[in-house]
PDB file of C-alpha atoms in Angstrom:
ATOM      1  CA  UNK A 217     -15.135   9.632 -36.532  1.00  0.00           C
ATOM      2  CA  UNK A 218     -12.653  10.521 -34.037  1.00  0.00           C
ATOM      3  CA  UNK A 219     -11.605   8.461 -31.139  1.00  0.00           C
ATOM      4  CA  UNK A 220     -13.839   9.234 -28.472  1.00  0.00           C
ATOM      5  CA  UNK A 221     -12.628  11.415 -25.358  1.00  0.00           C
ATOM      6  CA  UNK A 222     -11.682   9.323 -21.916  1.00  0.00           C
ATOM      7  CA  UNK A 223     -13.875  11.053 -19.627  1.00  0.00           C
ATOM      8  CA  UNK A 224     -13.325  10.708 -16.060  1.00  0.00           C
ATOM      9  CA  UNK A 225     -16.230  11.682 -13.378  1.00  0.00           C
ATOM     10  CA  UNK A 226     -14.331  12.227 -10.021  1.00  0.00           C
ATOM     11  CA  UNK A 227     -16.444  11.204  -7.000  1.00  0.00           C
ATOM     12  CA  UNK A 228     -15.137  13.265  -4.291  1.00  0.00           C
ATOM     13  CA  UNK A 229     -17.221  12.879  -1.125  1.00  0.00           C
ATOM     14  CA  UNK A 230     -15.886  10.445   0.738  1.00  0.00           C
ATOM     15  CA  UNK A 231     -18.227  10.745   3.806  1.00  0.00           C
ATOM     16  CA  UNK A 232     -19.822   7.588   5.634  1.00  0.00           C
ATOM     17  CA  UNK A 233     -23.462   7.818   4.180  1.00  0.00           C
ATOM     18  CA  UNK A 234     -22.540  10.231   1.191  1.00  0.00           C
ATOM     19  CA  UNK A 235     -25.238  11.546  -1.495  1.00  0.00           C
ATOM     20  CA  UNK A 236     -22.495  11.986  -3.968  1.00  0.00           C
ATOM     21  CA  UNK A 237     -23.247   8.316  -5.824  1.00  0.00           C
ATOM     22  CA  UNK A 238     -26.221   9.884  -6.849  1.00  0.00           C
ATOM     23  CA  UNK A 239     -25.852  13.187  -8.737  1.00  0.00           C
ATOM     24  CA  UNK A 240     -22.224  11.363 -10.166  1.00  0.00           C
ATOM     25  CA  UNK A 241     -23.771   8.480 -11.654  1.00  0.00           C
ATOM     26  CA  UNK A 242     -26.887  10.626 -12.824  1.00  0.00           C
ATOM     27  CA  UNK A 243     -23.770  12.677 -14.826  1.00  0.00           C
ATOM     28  CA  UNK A 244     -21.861   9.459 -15.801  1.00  0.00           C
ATOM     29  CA  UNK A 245     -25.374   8.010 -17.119  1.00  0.00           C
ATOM     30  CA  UNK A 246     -26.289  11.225 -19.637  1.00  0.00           C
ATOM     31  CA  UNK A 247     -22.534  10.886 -20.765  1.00  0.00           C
ATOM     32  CA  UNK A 248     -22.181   7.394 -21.665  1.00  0.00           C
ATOM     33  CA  UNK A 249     -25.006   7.740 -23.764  1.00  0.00           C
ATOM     34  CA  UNK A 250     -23.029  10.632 -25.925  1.00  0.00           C
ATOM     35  CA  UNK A 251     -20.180   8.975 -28.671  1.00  0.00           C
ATOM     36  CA  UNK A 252     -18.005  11.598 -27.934  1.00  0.00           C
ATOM     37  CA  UNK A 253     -17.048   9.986 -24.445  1.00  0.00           C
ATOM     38  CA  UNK A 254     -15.785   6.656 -23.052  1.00  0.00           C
ATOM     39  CA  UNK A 255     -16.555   7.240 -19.034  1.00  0.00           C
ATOM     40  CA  UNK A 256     -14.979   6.007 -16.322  1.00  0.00           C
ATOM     41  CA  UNK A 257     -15.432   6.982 -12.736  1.00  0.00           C
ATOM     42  CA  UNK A 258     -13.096   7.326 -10.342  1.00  0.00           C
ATOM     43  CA  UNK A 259     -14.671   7.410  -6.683  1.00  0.00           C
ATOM     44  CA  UNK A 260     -12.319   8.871  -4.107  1.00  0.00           C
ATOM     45  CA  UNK A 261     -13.019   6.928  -1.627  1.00  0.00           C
ATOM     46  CA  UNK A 262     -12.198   3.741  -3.170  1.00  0.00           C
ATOM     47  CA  UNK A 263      -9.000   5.341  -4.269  1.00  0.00           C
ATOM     48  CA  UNK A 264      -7.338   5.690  -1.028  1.00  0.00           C
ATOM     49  CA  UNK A 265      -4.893   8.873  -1.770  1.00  0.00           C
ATOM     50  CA  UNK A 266      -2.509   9.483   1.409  1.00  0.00           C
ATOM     51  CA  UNK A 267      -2.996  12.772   3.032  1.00  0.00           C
ATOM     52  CA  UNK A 268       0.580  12.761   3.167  1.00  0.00           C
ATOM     53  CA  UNK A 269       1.050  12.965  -0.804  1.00  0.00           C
ATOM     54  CA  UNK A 270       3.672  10.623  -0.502  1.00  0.00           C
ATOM     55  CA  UNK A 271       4.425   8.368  -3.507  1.00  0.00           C
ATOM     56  CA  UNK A 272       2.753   4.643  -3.074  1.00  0.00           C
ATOM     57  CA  UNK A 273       1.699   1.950  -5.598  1.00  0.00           C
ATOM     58  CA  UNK A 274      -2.212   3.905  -5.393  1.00  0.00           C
ATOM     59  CA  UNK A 275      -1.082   7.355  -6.333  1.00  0.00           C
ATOM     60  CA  UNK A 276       1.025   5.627  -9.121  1.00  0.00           C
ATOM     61  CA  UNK A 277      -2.177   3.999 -10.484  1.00  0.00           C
ATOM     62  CA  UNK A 278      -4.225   7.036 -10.327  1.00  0.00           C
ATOM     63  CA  UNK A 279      -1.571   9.418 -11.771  1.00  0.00           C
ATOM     64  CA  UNK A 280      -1.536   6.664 -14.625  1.00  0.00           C
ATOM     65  CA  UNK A 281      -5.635   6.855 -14.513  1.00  0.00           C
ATOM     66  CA  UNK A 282      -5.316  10.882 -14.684  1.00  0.00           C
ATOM     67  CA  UNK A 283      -2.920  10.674 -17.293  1.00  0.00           C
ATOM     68  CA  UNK A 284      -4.659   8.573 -20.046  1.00  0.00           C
ATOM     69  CA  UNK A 285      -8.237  11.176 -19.794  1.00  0.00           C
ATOM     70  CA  UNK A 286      -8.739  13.699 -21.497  1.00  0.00           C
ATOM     71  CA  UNK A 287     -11.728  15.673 -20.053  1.00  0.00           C
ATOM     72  CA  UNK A 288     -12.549  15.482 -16.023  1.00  0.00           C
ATOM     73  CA  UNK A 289     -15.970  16.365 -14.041  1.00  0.00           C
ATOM     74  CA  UNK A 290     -15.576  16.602 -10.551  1.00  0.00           C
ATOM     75  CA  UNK A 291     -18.833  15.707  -8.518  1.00  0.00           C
ATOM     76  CA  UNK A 292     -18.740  17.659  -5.277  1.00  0.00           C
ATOM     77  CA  UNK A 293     -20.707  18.465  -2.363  1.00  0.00           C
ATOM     78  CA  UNK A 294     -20.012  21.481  -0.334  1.00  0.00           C
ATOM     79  CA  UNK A 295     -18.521  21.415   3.057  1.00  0.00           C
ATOM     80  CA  UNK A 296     -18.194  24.681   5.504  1.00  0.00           C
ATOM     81  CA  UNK A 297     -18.146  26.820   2.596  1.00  0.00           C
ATOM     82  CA  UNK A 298     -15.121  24.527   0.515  1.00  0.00           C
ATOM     83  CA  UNK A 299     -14.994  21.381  -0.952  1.00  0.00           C
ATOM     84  CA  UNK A 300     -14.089  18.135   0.475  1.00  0.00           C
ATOM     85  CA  UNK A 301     -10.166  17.523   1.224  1.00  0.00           C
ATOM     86  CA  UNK A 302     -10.548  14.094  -0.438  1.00  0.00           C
ATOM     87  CA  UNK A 303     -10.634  16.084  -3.834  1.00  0.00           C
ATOM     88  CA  UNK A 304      -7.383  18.843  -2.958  1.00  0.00           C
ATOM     89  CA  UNK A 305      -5.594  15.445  -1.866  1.00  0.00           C
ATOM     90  CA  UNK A 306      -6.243  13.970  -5.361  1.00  0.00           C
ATOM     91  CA  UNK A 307      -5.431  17.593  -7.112  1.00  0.00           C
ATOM     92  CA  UNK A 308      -2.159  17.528  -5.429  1.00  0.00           C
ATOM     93  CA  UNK A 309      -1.136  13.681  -5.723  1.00  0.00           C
ATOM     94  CA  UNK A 310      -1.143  14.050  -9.190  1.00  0.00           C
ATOM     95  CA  UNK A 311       0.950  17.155 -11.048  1.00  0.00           C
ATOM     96  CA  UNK A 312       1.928  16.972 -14.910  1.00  0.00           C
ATOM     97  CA  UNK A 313      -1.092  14.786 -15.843  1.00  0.00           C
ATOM     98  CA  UNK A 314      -4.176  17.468 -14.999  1.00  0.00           C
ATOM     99  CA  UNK A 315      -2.211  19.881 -17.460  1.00  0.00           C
ATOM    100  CA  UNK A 316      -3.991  21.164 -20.394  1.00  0.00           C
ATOM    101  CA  UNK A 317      -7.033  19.400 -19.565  1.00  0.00           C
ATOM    102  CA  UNK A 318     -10.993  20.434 -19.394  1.00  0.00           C
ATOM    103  CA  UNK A 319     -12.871  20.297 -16.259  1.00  0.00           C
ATOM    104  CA  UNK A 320     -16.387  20.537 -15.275  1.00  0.00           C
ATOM    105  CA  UNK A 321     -18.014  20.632 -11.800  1.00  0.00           C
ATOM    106  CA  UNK A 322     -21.312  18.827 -10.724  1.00  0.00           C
ATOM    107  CA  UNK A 323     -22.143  20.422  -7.397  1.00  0.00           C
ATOM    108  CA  UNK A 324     -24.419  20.126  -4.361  1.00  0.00           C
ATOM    109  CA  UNK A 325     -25.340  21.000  -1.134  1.00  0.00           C
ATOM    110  CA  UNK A 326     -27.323  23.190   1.231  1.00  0.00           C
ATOM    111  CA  UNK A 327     -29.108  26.457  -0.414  1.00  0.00           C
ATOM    112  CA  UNK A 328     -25.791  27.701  -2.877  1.00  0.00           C
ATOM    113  CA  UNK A 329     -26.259  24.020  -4.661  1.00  0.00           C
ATOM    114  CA  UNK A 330     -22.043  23.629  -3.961  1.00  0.00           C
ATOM    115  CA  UNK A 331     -21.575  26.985  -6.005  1.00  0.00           C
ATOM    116  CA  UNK A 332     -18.907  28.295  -3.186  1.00  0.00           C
ATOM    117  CA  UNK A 333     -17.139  25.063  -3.510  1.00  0.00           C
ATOM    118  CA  UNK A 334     -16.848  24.885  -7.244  1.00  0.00           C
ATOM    119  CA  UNK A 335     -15.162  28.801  -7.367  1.00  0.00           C
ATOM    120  CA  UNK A 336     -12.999  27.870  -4.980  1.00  0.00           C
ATOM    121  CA  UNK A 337     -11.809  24.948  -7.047  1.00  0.00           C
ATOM    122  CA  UNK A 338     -11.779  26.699 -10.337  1.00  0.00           C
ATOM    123  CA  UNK A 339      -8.555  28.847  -8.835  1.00  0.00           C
ATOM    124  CA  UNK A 340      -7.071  25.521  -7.663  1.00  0.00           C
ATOM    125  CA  UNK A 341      -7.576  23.724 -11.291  1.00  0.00           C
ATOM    126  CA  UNK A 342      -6.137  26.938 -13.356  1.00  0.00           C
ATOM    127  CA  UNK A 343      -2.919  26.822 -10.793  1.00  0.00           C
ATOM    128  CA  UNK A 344      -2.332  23.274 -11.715  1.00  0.00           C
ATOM    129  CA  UNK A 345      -3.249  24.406 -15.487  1.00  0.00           C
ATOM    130  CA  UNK A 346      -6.577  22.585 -16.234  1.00  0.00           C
ATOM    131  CA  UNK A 347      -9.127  24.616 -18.515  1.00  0.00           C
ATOM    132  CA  UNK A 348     -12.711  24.926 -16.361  1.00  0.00           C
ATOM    133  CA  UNK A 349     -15.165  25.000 -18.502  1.00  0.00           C
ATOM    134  CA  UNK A 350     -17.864  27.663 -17.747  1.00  0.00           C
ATOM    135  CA  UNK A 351     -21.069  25.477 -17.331  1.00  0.00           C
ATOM    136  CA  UNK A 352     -21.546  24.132 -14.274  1.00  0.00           C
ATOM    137  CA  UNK A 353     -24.276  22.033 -12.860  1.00  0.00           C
ATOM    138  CA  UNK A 354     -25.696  22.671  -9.262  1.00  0.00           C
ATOM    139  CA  UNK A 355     -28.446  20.765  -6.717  1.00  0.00           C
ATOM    140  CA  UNK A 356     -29.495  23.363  -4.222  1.00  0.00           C
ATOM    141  CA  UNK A 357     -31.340  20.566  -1.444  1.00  0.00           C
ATOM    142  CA  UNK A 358     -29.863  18.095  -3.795  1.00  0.00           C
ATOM    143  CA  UNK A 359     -32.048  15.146  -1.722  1.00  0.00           C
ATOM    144  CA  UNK A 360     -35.184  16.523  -3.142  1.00  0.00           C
ATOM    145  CA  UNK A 361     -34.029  17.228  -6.693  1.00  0.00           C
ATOM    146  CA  UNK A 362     -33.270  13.200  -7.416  1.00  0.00           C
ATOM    147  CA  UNK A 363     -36.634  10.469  -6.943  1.00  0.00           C
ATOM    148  CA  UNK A 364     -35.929   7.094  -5.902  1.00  0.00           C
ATOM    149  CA  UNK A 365     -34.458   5.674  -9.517  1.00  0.00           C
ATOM    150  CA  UNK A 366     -31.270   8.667  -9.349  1.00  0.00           C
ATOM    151  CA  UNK A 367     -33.440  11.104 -11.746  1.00  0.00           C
ATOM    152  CA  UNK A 368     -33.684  14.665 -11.944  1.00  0.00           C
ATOM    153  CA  UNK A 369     -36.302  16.694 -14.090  1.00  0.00           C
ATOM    154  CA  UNK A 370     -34.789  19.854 -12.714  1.00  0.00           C
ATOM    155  CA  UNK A 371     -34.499  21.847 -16.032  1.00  0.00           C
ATOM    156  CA  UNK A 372     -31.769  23.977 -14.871  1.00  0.00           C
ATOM    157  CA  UNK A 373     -30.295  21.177 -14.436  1.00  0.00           C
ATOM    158  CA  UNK A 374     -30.925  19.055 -17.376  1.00  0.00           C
ATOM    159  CA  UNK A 375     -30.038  21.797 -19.666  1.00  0.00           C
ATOM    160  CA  UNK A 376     -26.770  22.885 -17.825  1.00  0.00           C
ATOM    161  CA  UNK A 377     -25.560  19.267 -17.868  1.00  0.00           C
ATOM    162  CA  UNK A 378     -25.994  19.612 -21.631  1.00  0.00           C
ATOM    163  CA  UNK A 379     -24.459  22.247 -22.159  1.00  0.00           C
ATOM    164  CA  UNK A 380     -21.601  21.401 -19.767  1.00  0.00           C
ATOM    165  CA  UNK A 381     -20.930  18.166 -21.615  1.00  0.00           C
ATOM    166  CA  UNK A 382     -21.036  20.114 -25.004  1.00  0.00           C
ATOM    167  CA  UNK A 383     -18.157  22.336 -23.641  1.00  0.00           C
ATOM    168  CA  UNK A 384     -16.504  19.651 -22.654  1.00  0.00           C
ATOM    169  CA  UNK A 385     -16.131  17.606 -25.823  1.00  0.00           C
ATOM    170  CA  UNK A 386     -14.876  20.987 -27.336  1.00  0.00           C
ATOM    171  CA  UNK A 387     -12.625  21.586 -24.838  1.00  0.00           C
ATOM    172  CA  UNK A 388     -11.032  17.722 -24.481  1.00  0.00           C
ATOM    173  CA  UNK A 389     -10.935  17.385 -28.802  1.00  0.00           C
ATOM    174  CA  UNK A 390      -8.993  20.734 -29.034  1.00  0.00           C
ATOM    175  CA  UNK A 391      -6.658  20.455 -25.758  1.00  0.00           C
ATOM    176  CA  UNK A 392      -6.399  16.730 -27.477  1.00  0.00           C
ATOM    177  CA  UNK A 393      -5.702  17.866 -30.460  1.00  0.00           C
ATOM    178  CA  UNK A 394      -3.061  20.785 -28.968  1.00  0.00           C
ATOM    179  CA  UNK A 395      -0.844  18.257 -26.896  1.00  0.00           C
ATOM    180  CA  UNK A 396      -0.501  15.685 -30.147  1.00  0.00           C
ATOM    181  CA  UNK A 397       0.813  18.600 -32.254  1.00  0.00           C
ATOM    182  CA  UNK A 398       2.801  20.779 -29.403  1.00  0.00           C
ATOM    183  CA  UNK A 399       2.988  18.998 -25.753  1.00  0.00           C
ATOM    184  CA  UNK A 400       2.147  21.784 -22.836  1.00  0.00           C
ATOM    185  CA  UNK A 401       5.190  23.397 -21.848  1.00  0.00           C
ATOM    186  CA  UNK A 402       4.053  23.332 -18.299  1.00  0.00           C
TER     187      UNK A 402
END
């Protein structure tokens, strides 16, 4: 069996009274429980990036963090149309280590579920050269998709977060695989 895949579930909301917790440890739960992965989570809030980008003992620990995954899902809510600039401050603190890497998106808000948010950052991830993968998962009225224990038994959901986490071992093992034999000339 191969090593398993660092998986890293990005919290970005970092909002006084956020609902991101939920839907991100509802993701980091169905994970764990797959081989493939060993999952971490990395909650933007609690990593302090500066808006500034400038270089400080936190954005050398999660550069280091970012470096050692190998397969990302980014948990976002949708604000105004666009995601939250706690997760384009942690896109842009960090440059050679998002390279050839798989991303998924777990989205929410209002009626589009996130949707808008998540193609807007599937342009920013391919500039920095991450692979999106194409499954996504989205909560329309995300508060009333989740009961009180952080379940779902939204289908579309259930089955998307499968599928999402299937692409995403198949992604990480061959990107994986590709920067052992030939590191990304990025």
């Amino acid at each position: 069996m191969q090593t398993p895949l660092r998986l890293e579930v990005i919290v970005a909301s970092v909002r006084p009274e956020r609902f991101a917790p939920i839907p991100a440890d509802w993701f980091a739960r169905a994970v764990h429980a797959d081989p493939a992965f060993e999952v971490g989570v990395i909650d933007l809030l609690d990593a302090a990036l500066p808006v500034d980008l400038t270089e400080t003992p936190r954005v050398a620990a999660f550069r280091e963090r970012v470096g050692a995954a190998d397969a990302f899902v980014a948990v976002t809510s949708e604000y105004n149309h666009g995601y939250p600039a706690s997760l384009k401050t942690a896109l842009d603190s960090v440059k050679h280590e998002w390279r050839a890497k798989p991303i998924g998106f777990v989205s929410y808000g209002g009626l589009s579920g996130g949707l808008r948010a998540v193609e807007q950052l599937r342009q920013v991830v391919a500039e920095i050269h991450m692979v999106s993968v194409r499954e996504s998962v989205a909560f329309p009225r995300a508060k009333r998709a989740f009961d009180a224990d952080g379940e779902t038994s939204d289908g579309a959901a259930l089955d998307a977060r499968d599928r999402m986490i299937t692409q995403l071992a198949w992604w990480g093992r061959t990107l994986r695989a590709a920067r052992a034999a030939d590191p990304y000339p990025g």
